[in-house]
Amino acid sequence: MMQRRAFLKMAGVAVPAVAAYSCADRDEADRLMANAAPIDRASVSWAKAPCRFCGTGCGVMVGVEQGRVVAVRGDEASPVNRGLLCVKGYHLPGLLYGEDRLLYPQKRNADGSFSRISWDEALDLVASKFKDTLAAHGPEAVAMYGSGQWTVFDGYAALKWVKAGLRSNNIEPNARLCMASAVSGFMTQFQSDEPMGCYQDLDRGDDFVLWGNNMAEMHPVLFSRILETKRVKPATRIVDIATRRTPTTDYADMHVLFKPGTDLALANGILHLLVAQGRINQAFINENVVFRRGIEDLKAIGYGCFDDQKERYTFEDVAKPSSLAELTTFLADYTPEKVSEISGVPVQQIHALAAIYGDLPRGTVSLWCMGVNQHVRGTWMNNLITDLHLITGKICRPGANPLSLTGQPSACGTAREVGTSSNRLPADMVVTNPEHRAEAEHIWNVPAGTISAKPGPHAVDMFRALKRGDIKAMWIQTTNPWVTLPNRSRFERTPNDGKFIVVSDIYPTPTTAMADLILPAAAWVEREGVFGNTERRTQQWNQLVDPPGEAREDAWAIIQVAKRMGMGNLFPWPDDNWHEPMFEEYRRFGVGHGKDLAAYAQLKETRGMVWPVVDGKETFYRYTAGYDPYVKKAQGAHFYKAVGYGEKAAFWLRPYHPPAESPDKDYPFWLTTGRVLEHWHSGSMTRRIKQLHQAVPAAYLEMNRADAEEMSLKKGDKVKIVSRRGSLELVVEVDGRGRPPRGTVFVPFFDEEKLINLVTLDAMDNISKQPDYKKCAVRLERA
């Protein structure tokens, strides 16, 4: 197994001092680690900020000289990364200084070209278009589409404007595409979102089971903490459950290869053995667990993908009580032999996984991300992973917890905690609950009945509604849906089609190309902000440099439009001092409800605080006696948020369902998708950073060597990948970082010029409505 230093070299993770532009190649990483030194010029000032990329929330020290960010280094005072950064983190300054930054508002002309206009003209135009659309078509004809990259200020301003100003629930974040199944998993089991554990679990666990998560590339700083734990405690075990070999596999003690979409069967197979062998914590179950079961009929549930764009996916699950006895009967069909036949996982490995979870004294940490969430039964899979912890009592213990990882810097802090979804309000409140609506209306000082009780469409249905013409005005901020939406060709648009689309971003993208109005946004430390990371850590930073040209922060633009629409009462703070009072108003939603955020003044002085923060003290383990001030027990767990379950956690019985689409004679290969170490999301930032772009300049297609030889293909050849929805030409990669099994190909999605989402399927999870990007059937043709 590879050692930690080799991993640090592979991932570009280095000691905590480096100038702005280190290199991504592996030999250069050695030099970087040997020679890294801080910039110590007296003219460089340093200040804290969280990283702008993934949801890990690494602390960064930002070096500023003459009004420019000239360097970054890992923040040694940050408890998240302890001075380490990955290769993307060390290139953060580059995201600000691409040659084609958007600098001024631009309006589309009748001939399709764009002309520069003033901010006053742009804001007046947005206000008038939304006001006219409301008057003519009502609140269901307007929409806002945001992001897990929104700061808390952006998301809160958008939520308040849409729900209390426009009186619409047509607001969604792109986190619906990446984290919604994790939200649904936590909500269905604990009636409160977000994990009970924290990153300390990575230091304190004994076994780490990675479910479909290439952590070595996607969360390398966190993975380095696991490797350090293994260095200190050699008996630590790492299990890589995956559909292909990745860099993570090289560090694993056991690699479990399964057929795409069969993880449901595998999890049930593990549960079968745990129950059959009596490796369960009966005392914990009796005290803390109830059993539930939902609708399981495949025909009744469906997959949410329709040939007719007029169709809407509106399935709602219905829970009924169950029991441990019923679970035993339910699991009888998931024998190791049957599960092996479905999943391709050897019987011996199923037993080995059960032995890991069933070794009750050892701490087990389960980790997952998009592989589980982007799944037609993603909520079910989240439930099943947590079930493994509930039935063994390996939960709410330091070093023994399920931990859902996140991909965006504030998918938790903004999309989830602020509640920027069509059905949500802050602090786990929902628009369908009249008490929650009343509480929000009270805090916002708006009349009773202002907030609609009808949820808006989820993200994919929102864009289907835009295509149909049901939505006529939409504002898109900090995201790139014309790259990231599945089955993307369905959403093509002809400008000047009678709809009005505003896009706020920092660079031209395929999404700005669809806009009627483009607004230049301030990025990262060009404005004051707050992010919330995977472990419930809320982090604040100050504005450190001015944005270029006339770029402004997104929250400011929303506030100015609201004022022009006569909704200034929603934002009653001085134009030059609104960040702190806005945050303190937002805090009111969670205080006293187990979602308490730290005061803004405290966040300014710290490297973030893990909520709930009560009396100025962080809570590292929710629901856990001795850690969580809301738990009144002397010991053990207390799931106090789950009032509907008698303050116990719900164990859900969830069956195996096959994927929405599987290979056949016409489309004989599985396509799986994902990311690479050097790039992030749609690549609109990282592809403009020279060193990262040079490291991986374009998307490619990974093939198994035997499949390539059978088709007389070799590395560097061009191949056309074809699905029932679209096609794309790519270069073949064989025996690269990722090595898929026979019958499977893999394509990363960071390349705006190679849109794999022309090929992907828009099937989605039945509960979270999150699309399944991870599996569909394709064929390959020589290009």
Tab-separated table of C-alpha atoms in Angstrom, residues 86-310:
chain	number	residue	atom	x	y	z
A	86	CYS	CA	-4.252	20.480	-2.212
A	87	VAL	CA	-3.025	21.502	-5.633
A	88	LYS	CA	-6.196	23.502	-6.356
A	89	GLY	CA	-5.908	25.359	-3.071
A	90	TYR	CA	-2.365	26.444	-3.840
A	91	HIS	CA	-3.583	27.972	-7.087
A	92	LEU	CA	-6.472	29.963	-5.624
A	93	PRO	CA	-5.137	33.391	-6.692
A	94	GLY	CA	-5.372	32.329	-10.325
A	95	LEU	CA	-9.164	32.077	-10.213
A	96	LEU	CA	-9.337	35.851	-9.769
A	97	TYR	CA	-7.086	36.898	-12.626
A	98	GLY	CA	-8.186	35.245	-15.827
A	99	GLU	CA	-7.838	37.487	-18.857
A	100	ASP	CA	-11.551	37.347	-19.677
A	101	ARG	CA	-13.061	38.374	-16.312
A	102	LEU	CA	-16.501	39.861	-16.672
A	103	LEU	CA	-16.124	43.538	-15.753
A	104	TYR	CA	-19.342	45.330	-16.687
A	105	PRO	CA	-23.067	44.609	-17.053
A	106	GLN	CA	-23.926	43.564	-20.596
A	107	LYS	CA	-27.322	43.480	-22.289
A	108	ARG	CA	-28.167	41.308	-25.286
A	109	ASN	CA	-29.088	43.180	-28.437
A	110	ALA	CA	-31.723	42.137	-30.957
A	111	ASP	CA	-29.012	40.696	-33.227
A	112	GLY	CA	-27.691	38.471	-30.419
A	113	SER	CA	-24.617	40.555	-29.589
A	114	PHE	CA	-24.013	42.184	-26.200
A	115	SER	CA	-23.543	45.835	-25.296
A	116	ARG	CA	-22.162	47.349	-22.119
A	117	ILE	CA	-24.699	49.136	-19.933
A	118	SER	CA	-24.515	50.787	-16.515
A	119	TRP	CA	-25.418	49.065	-13.248
A	120	ASP	CA	-28.385	51.405	-12.830
A	121	GLU	CA	-29.707	50.390	-16.246
A	122	ALA	CA	-29.097	46.713	-15.489
A	123	LEU	CA	-30.778	46.777	-12.072
A	124	ASP	CA	-33.735	48.754	-13.435
A	125	LEU	CA	-34.084	46.174	-16.213
A	126	VAL	CA	-34.088	43.211	-13.815
A	127	ALA	CA	-36.584	44.908	-11.525
A	128	SER	CA	-38.943	45.834	-14.361
A	129	LYS	CA	-38.805	42.404	-16.017
A	130	PHE	CA	-39.523	40.548	-12.774
A	131	LYS	CA	-42.206	43.048	-11.772
A	132	ASP	CA	-43.937	42.801	-15.155
A	133	THR	CA	-43.742	38.994	-15.118
A	134	LEU	CA	-45.288	38.876	-11.641
A	135	ALA	CA	-48.094	41.179	-12.709
A	136	ALA	CA	-48.865	39.278	-15.901
A	137	HIS	CA	-48.267	35.665	-14.894
A	138	GLY	CA	-47.970	35.413	-11.114
A	139	PRO	CA	-45.245	34.181	-8.746
A	140	GLU	CA	-44.866	30.770	-10.370
A	141	ALA	CA	-43.509	32.443	-13.534
A	142	VAL	CA	-40.374	33.837	-11.829
A	143	ALA	CA	-37.407	31.865	-10.527
A	144	MET	CA	-33.959	32.077	-8.959
A	145	TYR	CA	-31.261	29.433	-9.475
A	146	GLY	CA	-28.247	29.649	-7.224
A	147	SER	CA	-25.475	27.586	-5.824
A	148	GLY	CA	-23.582	25.886	-3.033
A	149	GLN	CA	-20.966	28.502	-3.950
A	150	TRP	CA	-23.237	31.315	-2.811
A	151	THR	CA	-22.042	32.901	0.397
A	152	VAL	CA	-24.519	32.848	3.260
A	153	PHE	CA	-25.264	36.490	2.419
A	154	ASP	CA	-26.039	35.713	-1.221
A	155	GLY	CA	-28.258	32.769	-0.368
A	156	TYR	CA	-30.100	34.515	2.444
A	157	ALA	CA	-30.738	37.620	0.327
A	158	ALA	CA	-32.024	35.446	-2.524
A	159	LEU	CA	-34.236	33.365	-0.238
A	160	LYS	CA	-35.776	36.391	1.415
A	161	TRP	CA	-36.328	38.247	-1.856
A	162	VAL	CA	-37.927	35.265	-3.593
A	163	LYS	CA	-40.071	33.904	-0.743
A	164	ALA	CA	-41.032	37.115	1.075
A	165	GLY	CA	-40.730	39.600	-1.786
A	166	LEU	CA	-41.800	37.784	-4.944
A	167	ARG	CA	-43.986	35.450	-2.814
A	168	SER	CA	-42.703	32.542	-4.851
A	169	ASN	CA	-41.020	29.284	-3.863
A	170	ASN	CA	-39.269	29.017	-7.233
A	171	ILE	CA	-35.748	29.075	-5.827
A	172	GLU	CA	-33.272	26.220	-6.111
A	173	PRO	CA	-29.521	25.754	-5.633
A	174	ASN	CA	-27.320	23.621	-7.848
A	175	ALA	CA	-26.804	21.608	-4.658
A	176	ARG	CA	-29.992	19.815	-5.737
A	177	LEU	CA	-27.677	18.169	-8.274
A	178	CYS	CA	-25.063	17.109	-5.720
A	179	MET	CA	-26.242	17.002	-2.093
A	180	ALA	CA	-30.035	16.675	-2.097
A	181	SER	CA	-29.997	12.926	-1.424
A	182	ALA	CA	-27.806	13.457	1.634
A	183	VAL	CA	-30.272	16.068	2.881
A	184	SER	CA	-33.187	13.689	2.342
A	185	GLY	CA	-31.247	10.924	4.049
A	186	PHE	CA	-30.610	12.949	7.182
A	187	MET	CA	-34.119	14.411	7.214
A	188	THR	CA	-35.855	11.047	6.862
A	189	GLN	CA	-33.774	9.498	9.640
A	190	PHE	CA	-33.158	12.327	12.123
A	191	GLN	CA	-35.659	15.007	11.003
A	192	SER	CA	-32.693	17.367	10.877
A	193	ASP	CA	-30.079	17.816	8.182
A	194	GLU	CA	-26.295	17.436	8.409
A	195	PRO	CA	-23.994	14.986	10.121
A	196	MET	CA	-23.610	14.249	13.803
A	197	GLY	CA	-19.847	13.794	13.602
A	198	CYS	CA	-16.979	15.976	12.461
A	199	TYR	CA	-13.491	15.777	10.991
A	200	GLN	CA	-12.117	14.553	14.315
A	201	ASP	CA	-13.635	11.208	13.316
A	202	LEU	CA	-10.901	10.953	10.689
A	203	ASP	CA	-8.305	11.036	13.463
A	204	ARG	CA	-10.177	8.773	15.878
A	205	GLY	CA	-11.685	6.047	13.707
A	206	ASP	CA	-10.385	2.502	13.308
A	207	ASP	CA	-11.976	1.585	9.977
A	208	PHE	CA	-12.876	3.883	7.089
A	209	VAL	CA	-15.376	2.604	4.529
A	210	LEU	CA	-15.557	4.767	1.403
A	211	TRP	CA	-18.777	4.218	-0.518
A	212	GLY	CA	-18.243	5.229	-4.160
A	213	ASN	CA	-15.958	8.060	-3.134
A	214	ASN	CA	-12.586	8.708	-4.784
A	215	MET	CA	-11.445	10.620	-1.737
A	216	ALA	CA	-7.762	10.698	-2.686
A	217	GLU	CA	-8.564	13.024	-5.596
A	218	MET	CA	-11.805	14.682	-4.522
A	219	HIS	CA	-11.031	15.401	-0.843
A	220	PRO	CA	-7.252	14.944	-0.651
A	221	VAL	CA	-6.649	17.004	2.486
A	222	LEU	CA	-9.198	14.972	4.432
A	223	PHE	CA	-7.824	11.751	2.976
A	224	SER	CA	-4.373	12.756	4.194
A	225	ARG	CA	-5.800	12.828	7.729
A	226	ILE	CA	-6.993	9.239	7.311
A	227	LEU	CA	-3.560	8.210	6.069
A	228	GLU	CA	-1.970	9.917	9.041
A	229	THR	CA	-4.305	7.962	11.334
A	230	LYS	CA	-3.180	4.766	9.637
A	231	ARG	CA	0.462	5.761	10.049
A	232	VAL	CA	-0.049	6.296	13.771
A	233	LYS	CA	-2.356	3.283	14.181
A	234	PRO	CA	-1.234	0.611	11.670
A	235	ALA	CA	-4.264	-1.567	12.432
A	236	THR	CA	-6.481	1.076	10.803
A	237	ARG	CA	-8.255	-0.257	7.710
A	238	ILE	CA	-9.373	1.607	4.586
A	239	VAL	CA	-12.019	0.063	2.329
A	240	ASP	CA	-12.618	1.396	-1.184
A	241	ILE	CA	-16.081	0.420	-2.488
A	242	ALA	CA	-16.166	1.615	-6.091
A	243	THR	CA	-17.136	0.996	-9.703
A	244	ARG	CA	-13.546	1.479	-10.950
A	245	ARG	CA	-10.009	1.576	-9.614
A	246	THR	CA	-8.864	5.089	-8.727
A	247	PRO	CA	-5.956	6.657	-6.844
A	248	THR	CA	-7.938	5.935	-3.681
A	249	THR	CA	-7.686	2.215	-4.440
A	250	ASP	CA	-3.901	2.386	-4.205
A	251	TYR	CA	-4.129	3.247	-0.503
A	252	ALA	CA	-6.935	0.834	0.409
A	253	ASP	CA	-6.605	-2.364	2.409
A	254	MET	CA	-9.579	-3.783	0.514
A	255	HIS	CA	-10.974	-2.759	-2.883
A	256	VAL	CA	-14.584	-3.782	-3.431
A	257	LEU	CA	-15.594	-3.488	-7.077
A	258	PHE	CA	-19.359	-3.492	-7.697
A	259	LYS	CA	-21.578	-3.127	-10.751
A	260	PRO	CA	-22.998	0.394	-11.128
A	261	GLY	CA	-26.240	0.867	-9.230
A	262	THR	CA	-25.998	-2.310	-7.146
A	263	ASP	CA	-24.748	-0.698	-3.940
A	264	LEU	CA	-28.295	-0.983	-2.559
A	265	ALA	CA	-28.063	-4.756	-2.774
A	266	LEU	CA	-24.577	-4.744	-1.235
A	267	ALA	CA	-25.670	-2.680	1.776
A	268	ASN	CA	-28.646	-4.966	2.325
A	269	GLY	CA	-26.333	-7.957	2.063
A	270	ILE	CA	-24.182	-6.538	4.863
A	271	LEU	CA	-27.282	-5.907	6.969
A	272	HIS	CA	-28.435	-9.482	6.297
A	273	LEU	CA	-25.243	-10.861	7.802
A	274	LEU	CA	-25.232	-8.464	10.747
A	275	VAL	CA	-28.753	-9.513	11.743
A	276	ALA	CA	-28.285	-13.201	10.966
A	277	GLN	CA	-25.056	-13.381	12.959
A	278	GLY	CA	-26.347	-11.301	15.871
A	279	ARG	CA	-23.746	-8.576	15.331
A	280	ILE	CA	-26.116	-5.811	16.323
A	281	ASN	CA	-26.335	-3.526	19.338
A	282	GLN	CA	-29.700	-4.493	20.750
A	283	ALA	CA	-29.489	-2.138	23.730
A	284	PHE	CA	-28.789	0.845	21.452
A	285	ILE	CA	-31.652	-0.171	19.130
A	286	ASN	CA	-34.115	-0.505	21.997
A	287	GLU	CA	-33.238	2.911	23.378
A	288	ASN	CA	-32.692	4.965	20.218
A	289	VAL	CA	-34.182	3.431	17.062
A	290	VAL	CA	-37.579	3.093	15.405
A	291	PHE	CA	-38.176	1.217	12.144
A	292	ARG	CA	-39.897	2.641	9.088
A	293	ARG	CA	-40.786	1.467	5.616
A	294	GLY	CA	-41.892	3.441	2.562
A	295	ILE	CA	-43.391	2.820	-0.862
A	296	GLU	CA	-41.318	0.157	-2.595
A	297	ASP	CA	-43.204	-0.657	-5.808
A	298	LEU	CA	-40.953	0.194	-8.752
A	299	LYS	CA	-43.812	0.993	-11.120
A	300	ALA	CA	-45.389	3.344	-8.605
A	301	ILE	CA	-42.100	5.161	-8.027
A	302	GLY	CA	-40.550	5.348	-11.496
A	303	TYR	CA	-37.343	7.188	-12.312
A	304	GLY	CA	-38.440	10.733	-13.122
A	305	CYS	CA	-37.201	10.863	-16.713
A	306	PHE	CA	-39.809	11.536	-19.374
A	307	ASP	CA	-39.854	11.831	-23.142
A	308	ASP	CA	-42.534	14.508	-22.796
A	309	GLN	CA	-41.171	17.700	-21.265
A	310	LYS	CA	-44.662	18.504	-19.942
